[in-house]
Tab-separated table of C-alpha atoms in Angstrom:
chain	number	residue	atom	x	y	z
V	1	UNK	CA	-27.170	7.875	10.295
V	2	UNK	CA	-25.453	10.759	11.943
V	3	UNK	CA	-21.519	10.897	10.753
V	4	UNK	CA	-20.069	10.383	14.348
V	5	UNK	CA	-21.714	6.886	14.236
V	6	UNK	CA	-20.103	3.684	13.880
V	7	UNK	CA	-20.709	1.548	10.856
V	8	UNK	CA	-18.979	-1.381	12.178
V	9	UNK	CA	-18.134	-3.443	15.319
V	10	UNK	CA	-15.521	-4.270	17.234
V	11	UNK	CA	-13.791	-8.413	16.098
V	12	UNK	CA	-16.293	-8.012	13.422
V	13	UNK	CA	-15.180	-9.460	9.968
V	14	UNK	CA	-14.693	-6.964	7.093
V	15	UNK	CA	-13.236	-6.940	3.547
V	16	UNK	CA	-10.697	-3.116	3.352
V	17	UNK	CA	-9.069	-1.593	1.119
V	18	UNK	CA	-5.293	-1.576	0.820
V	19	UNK	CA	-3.997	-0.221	-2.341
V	20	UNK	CA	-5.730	-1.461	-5.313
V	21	UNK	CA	-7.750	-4.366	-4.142
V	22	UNK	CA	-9.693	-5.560	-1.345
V	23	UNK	CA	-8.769	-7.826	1.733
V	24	UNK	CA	-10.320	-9.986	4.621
V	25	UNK	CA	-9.369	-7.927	7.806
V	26	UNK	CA	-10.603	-7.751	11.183
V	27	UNK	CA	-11.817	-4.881	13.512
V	28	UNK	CA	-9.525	-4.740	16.608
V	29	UNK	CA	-11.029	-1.278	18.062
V	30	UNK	CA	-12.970	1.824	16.658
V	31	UNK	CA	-12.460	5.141	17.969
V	32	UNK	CA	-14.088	8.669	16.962
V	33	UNK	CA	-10.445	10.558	15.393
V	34	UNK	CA	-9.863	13.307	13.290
V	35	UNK	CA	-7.151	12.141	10.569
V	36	UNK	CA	-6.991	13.562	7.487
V	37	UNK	CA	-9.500	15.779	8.000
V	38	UNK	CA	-10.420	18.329	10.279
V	39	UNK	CA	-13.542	17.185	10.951
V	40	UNK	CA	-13.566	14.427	13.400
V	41	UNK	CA	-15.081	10.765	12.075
V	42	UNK	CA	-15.146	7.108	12.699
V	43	UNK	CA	-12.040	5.432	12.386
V	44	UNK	CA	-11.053	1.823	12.885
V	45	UNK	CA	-8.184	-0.284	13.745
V	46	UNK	CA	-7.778	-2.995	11.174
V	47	UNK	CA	-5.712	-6.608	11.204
V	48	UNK	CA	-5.624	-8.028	7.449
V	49	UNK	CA	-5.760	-12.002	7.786
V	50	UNK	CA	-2.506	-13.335	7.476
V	51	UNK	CA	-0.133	-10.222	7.720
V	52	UNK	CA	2.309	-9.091	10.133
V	53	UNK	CA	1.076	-6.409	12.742
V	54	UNK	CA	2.989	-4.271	11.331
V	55	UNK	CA	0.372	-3.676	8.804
V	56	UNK	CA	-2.203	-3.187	11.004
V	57	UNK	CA	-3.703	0.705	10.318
V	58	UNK	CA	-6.266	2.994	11.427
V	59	UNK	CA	-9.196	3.255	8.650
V	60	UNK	CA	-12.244	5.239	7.534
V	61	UNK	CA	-15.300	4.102	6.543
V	62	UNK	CA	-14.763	4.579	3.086
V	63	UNK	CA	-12.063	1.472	2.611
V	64	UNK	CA	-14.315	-0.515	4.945
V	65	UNK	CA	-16.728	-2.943	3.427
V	66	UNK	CA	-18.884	-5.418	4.818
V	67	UNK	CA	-18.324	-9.277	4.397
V	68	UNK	CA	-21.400	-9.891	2.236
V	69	UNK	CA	-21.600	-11.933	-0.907
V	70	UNK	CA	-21.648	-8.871	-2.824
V	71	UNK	CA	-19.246	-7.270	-1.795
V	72	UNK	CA	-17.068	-10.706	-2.222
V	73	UNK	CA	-18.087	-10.485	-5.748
V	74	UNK	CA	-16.645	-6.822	-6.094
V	75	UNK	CA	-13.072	-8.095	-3.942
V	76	UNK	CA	-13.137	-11.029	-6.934
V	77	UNK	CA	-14.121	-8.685	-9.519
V	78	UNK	CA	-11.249	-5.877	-8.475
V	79	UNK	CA	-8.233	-8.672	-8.409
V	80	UNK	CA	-9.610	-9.796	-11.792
V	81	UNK	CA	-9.674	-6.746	-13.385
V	82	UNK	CA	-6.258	-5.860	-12.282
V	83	UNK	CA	-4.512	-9.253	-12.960
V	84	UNK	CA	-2.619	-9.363	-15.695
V	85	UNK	CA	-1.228	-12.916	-15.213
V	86	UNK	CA	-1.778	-15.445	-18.413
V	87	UNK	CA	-4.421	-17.938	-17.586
V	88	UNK	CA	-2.768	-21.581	-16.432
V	89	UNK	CA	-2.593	-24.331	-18.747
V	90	UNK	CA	-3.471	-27.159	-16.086
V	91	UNK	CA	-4.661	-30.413	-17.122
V	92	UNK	CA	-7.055	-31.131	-14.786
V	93	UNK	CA	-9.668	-31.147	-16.917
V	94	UNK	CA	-8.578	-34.113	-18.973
V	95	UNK	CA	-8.272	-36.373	-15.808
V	96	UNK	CA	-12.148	-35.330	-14.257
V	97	UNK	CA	-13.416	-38.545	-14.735
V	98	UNK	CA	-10.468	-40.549	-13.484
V	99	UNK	CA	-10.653	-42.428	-10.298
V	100	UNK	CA	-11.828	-39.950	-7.438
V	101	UNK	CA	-9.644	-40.992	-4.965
V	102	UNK	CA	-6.475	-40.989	-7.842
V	103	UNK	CA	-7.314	-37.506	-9.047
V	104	UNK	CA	-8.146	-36.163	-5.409
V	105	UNK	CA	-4.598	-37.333	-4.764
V	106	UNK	CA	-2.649	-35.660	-7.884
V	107	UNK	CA	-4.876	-33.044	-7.776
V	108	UNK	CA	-3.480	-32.194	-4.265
V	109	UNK	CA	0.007	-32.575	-4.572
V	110	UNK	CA	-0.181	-30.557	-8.270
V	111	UNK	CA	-2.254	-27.834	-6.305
V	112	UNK	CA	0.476	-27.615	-3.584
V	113	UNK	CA	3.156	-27.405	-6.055
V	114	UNK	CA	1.648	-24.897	-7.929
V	115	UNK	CA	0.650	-22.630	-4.880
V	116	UNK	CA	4.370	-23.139	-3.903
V	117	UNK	CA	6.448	-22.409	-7.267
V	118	UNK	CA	3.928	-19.081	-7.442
V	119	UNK	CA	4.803	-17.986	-3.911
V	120	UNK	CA	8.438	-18.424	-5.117
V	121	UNK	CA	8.027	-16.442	-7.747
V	122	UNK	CA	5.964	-13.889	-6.530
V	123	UNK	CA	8.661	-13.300	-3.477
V	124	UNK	CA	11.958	-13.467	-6.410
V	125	UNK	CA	9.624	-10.651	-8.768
V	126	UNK	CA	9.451	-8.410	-5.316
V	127	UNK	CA	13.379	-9.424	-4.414
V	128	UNK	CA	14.084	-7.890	-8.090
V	129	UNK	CA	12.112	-4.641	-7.782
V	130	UNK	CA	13.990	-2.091	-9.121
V	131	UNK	CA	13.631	1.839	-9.101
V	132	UNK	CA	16.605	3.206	-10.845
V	133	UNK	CA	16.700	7.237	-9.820
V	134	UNK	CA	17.725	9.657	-12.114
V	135	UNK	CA	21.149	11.193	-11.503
V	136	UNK	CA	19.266	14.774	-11.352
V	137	UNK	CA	17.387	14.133	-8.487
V	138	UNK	CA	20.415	11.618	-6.943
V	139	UNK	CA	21.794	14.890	-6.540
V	140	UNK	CA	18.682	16.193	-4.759
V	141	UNK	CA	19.521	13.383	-2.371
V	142	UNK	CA	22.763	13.736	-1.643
V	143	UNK	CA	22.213	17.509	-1.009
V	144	UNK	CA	19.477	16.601	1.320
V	145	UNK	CA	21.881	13.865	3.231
V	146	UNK	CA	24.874	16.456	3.566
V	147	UNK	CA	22.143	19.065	5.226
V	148	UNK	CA	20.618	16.790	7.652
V	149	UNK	CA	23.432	14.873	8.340
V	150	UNK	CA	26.836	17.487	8.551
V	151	UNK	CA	25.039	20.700	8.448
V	152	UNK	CA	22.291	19.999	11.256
V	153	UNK	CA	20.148	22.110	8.514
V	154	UNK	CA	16.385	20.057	9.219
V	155	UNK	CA	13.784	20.811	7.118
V	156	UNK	CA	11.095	23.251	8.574
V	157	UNK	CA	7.897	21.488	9.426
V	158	UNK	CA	5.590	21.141	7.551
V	159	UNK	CA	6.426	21.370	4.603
V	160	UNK	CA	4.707	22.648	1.503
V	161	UNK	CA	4.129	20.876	-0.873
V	162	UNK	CA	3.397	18.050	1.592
V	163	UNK	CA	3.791	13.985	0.304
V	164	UNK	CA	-0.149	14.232	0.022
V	165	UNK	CA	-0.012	17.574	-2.143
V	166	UNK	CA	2.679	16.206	-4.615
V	167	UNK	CA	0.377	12.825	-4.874
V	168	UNK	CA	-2.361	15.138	-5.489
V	169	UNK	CA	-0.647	16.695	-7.980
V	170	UNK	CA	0.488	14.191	-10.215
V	171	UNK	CA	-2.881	12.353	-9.735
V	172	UNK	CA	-4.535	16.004	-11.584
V	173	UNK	CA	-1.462	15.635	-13.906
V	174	UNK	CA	-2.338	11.829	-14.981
V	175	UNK	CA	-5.720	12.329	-14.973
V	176	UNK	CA	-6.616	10.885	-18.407
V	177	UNK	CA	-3.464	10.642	-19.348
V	178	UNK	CA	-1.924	6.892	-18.404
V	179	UNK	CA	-3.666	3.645	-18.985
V	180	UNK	CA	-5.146	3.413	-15.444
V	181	UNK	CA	-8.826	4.635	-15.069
V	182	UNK	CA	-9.226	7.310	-12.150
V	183	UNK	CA	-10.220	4.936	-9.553
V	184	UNK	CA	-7.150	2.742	-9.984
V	185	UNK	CA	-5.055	5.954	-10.256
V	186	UNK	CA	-6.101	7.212	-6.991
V	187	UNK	CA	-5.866	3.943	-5.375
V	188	UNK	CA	-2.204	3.610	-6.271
V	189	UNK	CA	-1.763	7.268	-4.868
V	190	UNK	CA	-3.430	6.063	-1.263
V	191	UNK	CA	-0.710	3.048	-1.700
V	192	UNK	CA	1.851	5.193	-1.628
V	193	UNK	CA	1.054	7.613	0.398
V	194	UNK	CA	0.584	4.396	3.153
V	195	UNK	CA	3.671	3.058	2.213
V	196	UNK	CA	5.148	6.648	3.100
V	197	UNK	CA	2.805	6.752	6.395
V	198	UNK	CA	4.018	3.459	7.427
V	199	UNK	CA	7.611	3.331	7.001
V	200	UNK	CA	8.757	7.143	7.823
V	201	UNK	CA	9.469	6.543	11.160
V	202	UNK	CA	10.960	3.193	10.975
V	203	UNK	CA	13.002	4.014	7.385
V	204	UNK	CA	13.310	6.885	6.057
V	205	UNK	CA	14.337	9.294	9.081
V	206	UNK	CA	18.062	10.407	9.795
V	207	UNK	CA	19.079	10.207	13.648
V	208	UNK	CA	19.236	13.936	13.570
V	209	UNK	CA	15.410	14.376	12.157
V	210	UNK	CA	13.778	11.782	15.025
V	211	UNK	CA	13.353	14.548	17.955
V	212	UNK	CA	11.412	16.939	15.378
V	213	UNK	CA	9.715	13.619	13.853
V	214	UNK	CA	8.151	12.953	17.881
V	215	UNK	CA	7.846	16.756	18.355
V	216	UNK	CA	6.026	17.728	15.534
V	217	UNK	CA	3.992	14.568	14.445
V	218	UNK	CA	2.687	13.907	17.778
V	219	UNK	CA	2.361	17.987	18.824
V	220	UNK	CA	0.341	18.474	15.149
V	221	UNK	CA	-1.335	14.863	15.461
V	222	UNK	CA	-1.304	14.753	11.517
V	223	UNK	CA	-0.220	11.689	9.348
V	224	UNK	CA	3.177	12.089	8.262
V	225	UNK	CA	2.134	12.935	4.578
V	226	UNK	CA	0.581	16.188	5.377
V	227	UNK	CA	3.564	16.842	7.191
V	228	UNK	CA	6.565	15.962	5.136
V	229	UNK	CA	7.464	16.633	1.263
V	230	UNK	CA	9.821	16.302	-1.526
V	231	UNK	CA	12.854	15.548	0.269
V	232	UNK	CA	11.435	11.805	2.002
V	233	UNK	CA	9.254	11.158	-0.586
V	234	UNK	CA	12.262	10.481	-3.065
V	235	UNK	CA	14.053	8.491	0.086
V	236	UNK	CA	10.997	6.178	0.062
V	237	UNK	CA	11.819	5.750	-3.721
V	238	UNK	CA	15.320	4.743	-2.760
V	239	UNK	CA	13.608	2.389	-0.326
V	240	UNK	CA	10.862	1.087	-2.024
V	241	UNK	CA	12.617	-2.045	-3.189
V	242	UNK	CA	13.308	-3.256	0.453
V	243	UNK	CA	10.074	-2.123	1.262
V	244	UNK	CA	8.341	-3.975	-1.120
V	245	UNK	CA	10.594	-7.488	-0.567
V	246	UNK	CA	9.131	-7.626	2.894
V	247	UNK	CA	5.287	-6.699	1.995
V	248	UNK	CA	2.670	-9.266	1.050
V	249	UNK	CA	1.833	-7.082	-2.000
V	250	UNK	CA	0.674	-9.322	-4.893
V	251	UNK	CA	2.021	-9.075	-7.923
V	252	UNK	CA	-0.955	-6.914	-10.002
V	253	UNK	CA	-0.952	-4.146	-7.522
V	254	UNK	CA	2.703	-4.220	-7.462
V	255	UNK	CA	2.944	-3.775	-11.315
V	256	UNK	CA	0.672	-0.676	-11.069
V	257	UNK	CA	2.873	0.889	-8.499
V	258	UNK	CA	5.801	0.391	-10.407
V	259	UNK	CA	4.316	2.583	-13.497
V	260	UNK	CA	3.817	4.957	-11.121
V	261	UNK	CA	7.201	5.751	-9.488
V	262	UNK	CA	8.833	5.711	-13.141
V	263	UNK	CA	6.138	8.400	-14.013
V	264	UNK	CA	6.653	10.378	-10.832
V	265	UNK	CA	10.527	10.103	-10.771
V	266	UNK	CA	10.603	11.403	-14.446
């Protein structure tokens, strides 16, 4: 199949990769588009089932997958291997050859109460994400602030080391080093270099910065982590805890990322 070719259709159903594990999305268009690359490739516009719009990103092929009962099996497989959540001590068991109708009954109202206290808990563990920053680089910040902000002083575009380099960097630095294999290593690098995709322009810009964000983002038609370095990365650190209180990140991959932006920040 020739590399310009699509792989998948348009409202077709897919399982894609975002961060560490895999998710049932949708196809909403598919254009030929040269991202991170400079060859040009298929691309596709995803919806994950069940998230805001917000989320909704241009893919490649390679974090596409397609709904088969393999590939189910490997989407199971990933969010097992990642969870590290104690198994449940329900009872259900014990009652299995109760009255049908009686246990159907419990069953549901101890299933919905269950689903609900862990949806409670998974949203207070992401309300009490923390990131503490060390005062060397808080200092980094506050330079960076008084620049932008009194001193009109932008940062030249772009920048090198760009978001992507840096990521690159410490994923050759970890490499065999940390408790994550390479594959989940890089994966939590893609997660936050899409966290810093998604949120630059919405988050992490001063006023001053947004004419050279739409000038040179649009004019170099790159993603904003080839074009930007050091000094937003560490303001998505600052922001990552509001970030992550309105994501639907569960709580596996959001352990993972945590380890990483202590090791980073260090």
């Amino acid at each position: 199949m020739a590399k310009n070719e699509f792989n998948f259709e348009t409202n077709e159903r897919v399982l894609c990769y975002h961060g560490l594990l895999l998710y049932e999305a949708k196809i909403i268009k598919r254009e030929i588009r040269q991202e991170e690359s400079p060859e040009e490739k298929p691309y596709y516009w995803v919806h994950y089932k069940g998230w805001k719009q917000t989320w909704d990103e241009w893919v490649s092929d390679d974090r596409v997958l397609k709904w088969t009962e393999p590939n189910l099996q490997k989407q199971q497989q990933l969010k097992e291997m990642h969870s590290r959540r104690k198994p449940s001590s329900r009872s259900s068991s014990s009652i299995s050859r109760q009255d049908s109708s009686e246990v159907r009954g419990r069953t549901r109202h101890r299933d919905s109460s269950t689903d609900k206290t862990r949806a409670e808990e998974e949203s207070i563990r992401r309300s009490e994400f923390k990131l503490p920053i060390p005062e060397s680089l808080k200092g980094h910040l506050v330079d960076d602030w008084e620049n932008v902000t009194k001193n009109q002083q932008l940062a030249p575009l772009p920048r090198t080391p760009s978001v992507s380099e840096i990521l690159q960097q410490y994923f050759e630095h970890a490499h065999g080093r940390c408790n994550m294999d390479d594959e989940t290593l890089r994966l939590v690098m893609d997660g936050i270099k899409l966290y810093f995709d998604k949120s630059l322009g919405s988050s992490l810009l001063y006023n001053t910065e947004r004419k050279q964000y739409e000038e040179q983002v649009h004019t170099h038609e790159k993603s904003p982590s080839d074009m930007y370095g050091i000094e937003h990365l560490l303001r998505l650190f600052v922001q990552m805890p509001t970030l992550i209180s309105q994501s639907n990140v569960d709580p596996e991959t959001l352990s993972l990322l945590k380890g990483s932006f202590f090791d980073i920040l260090r």
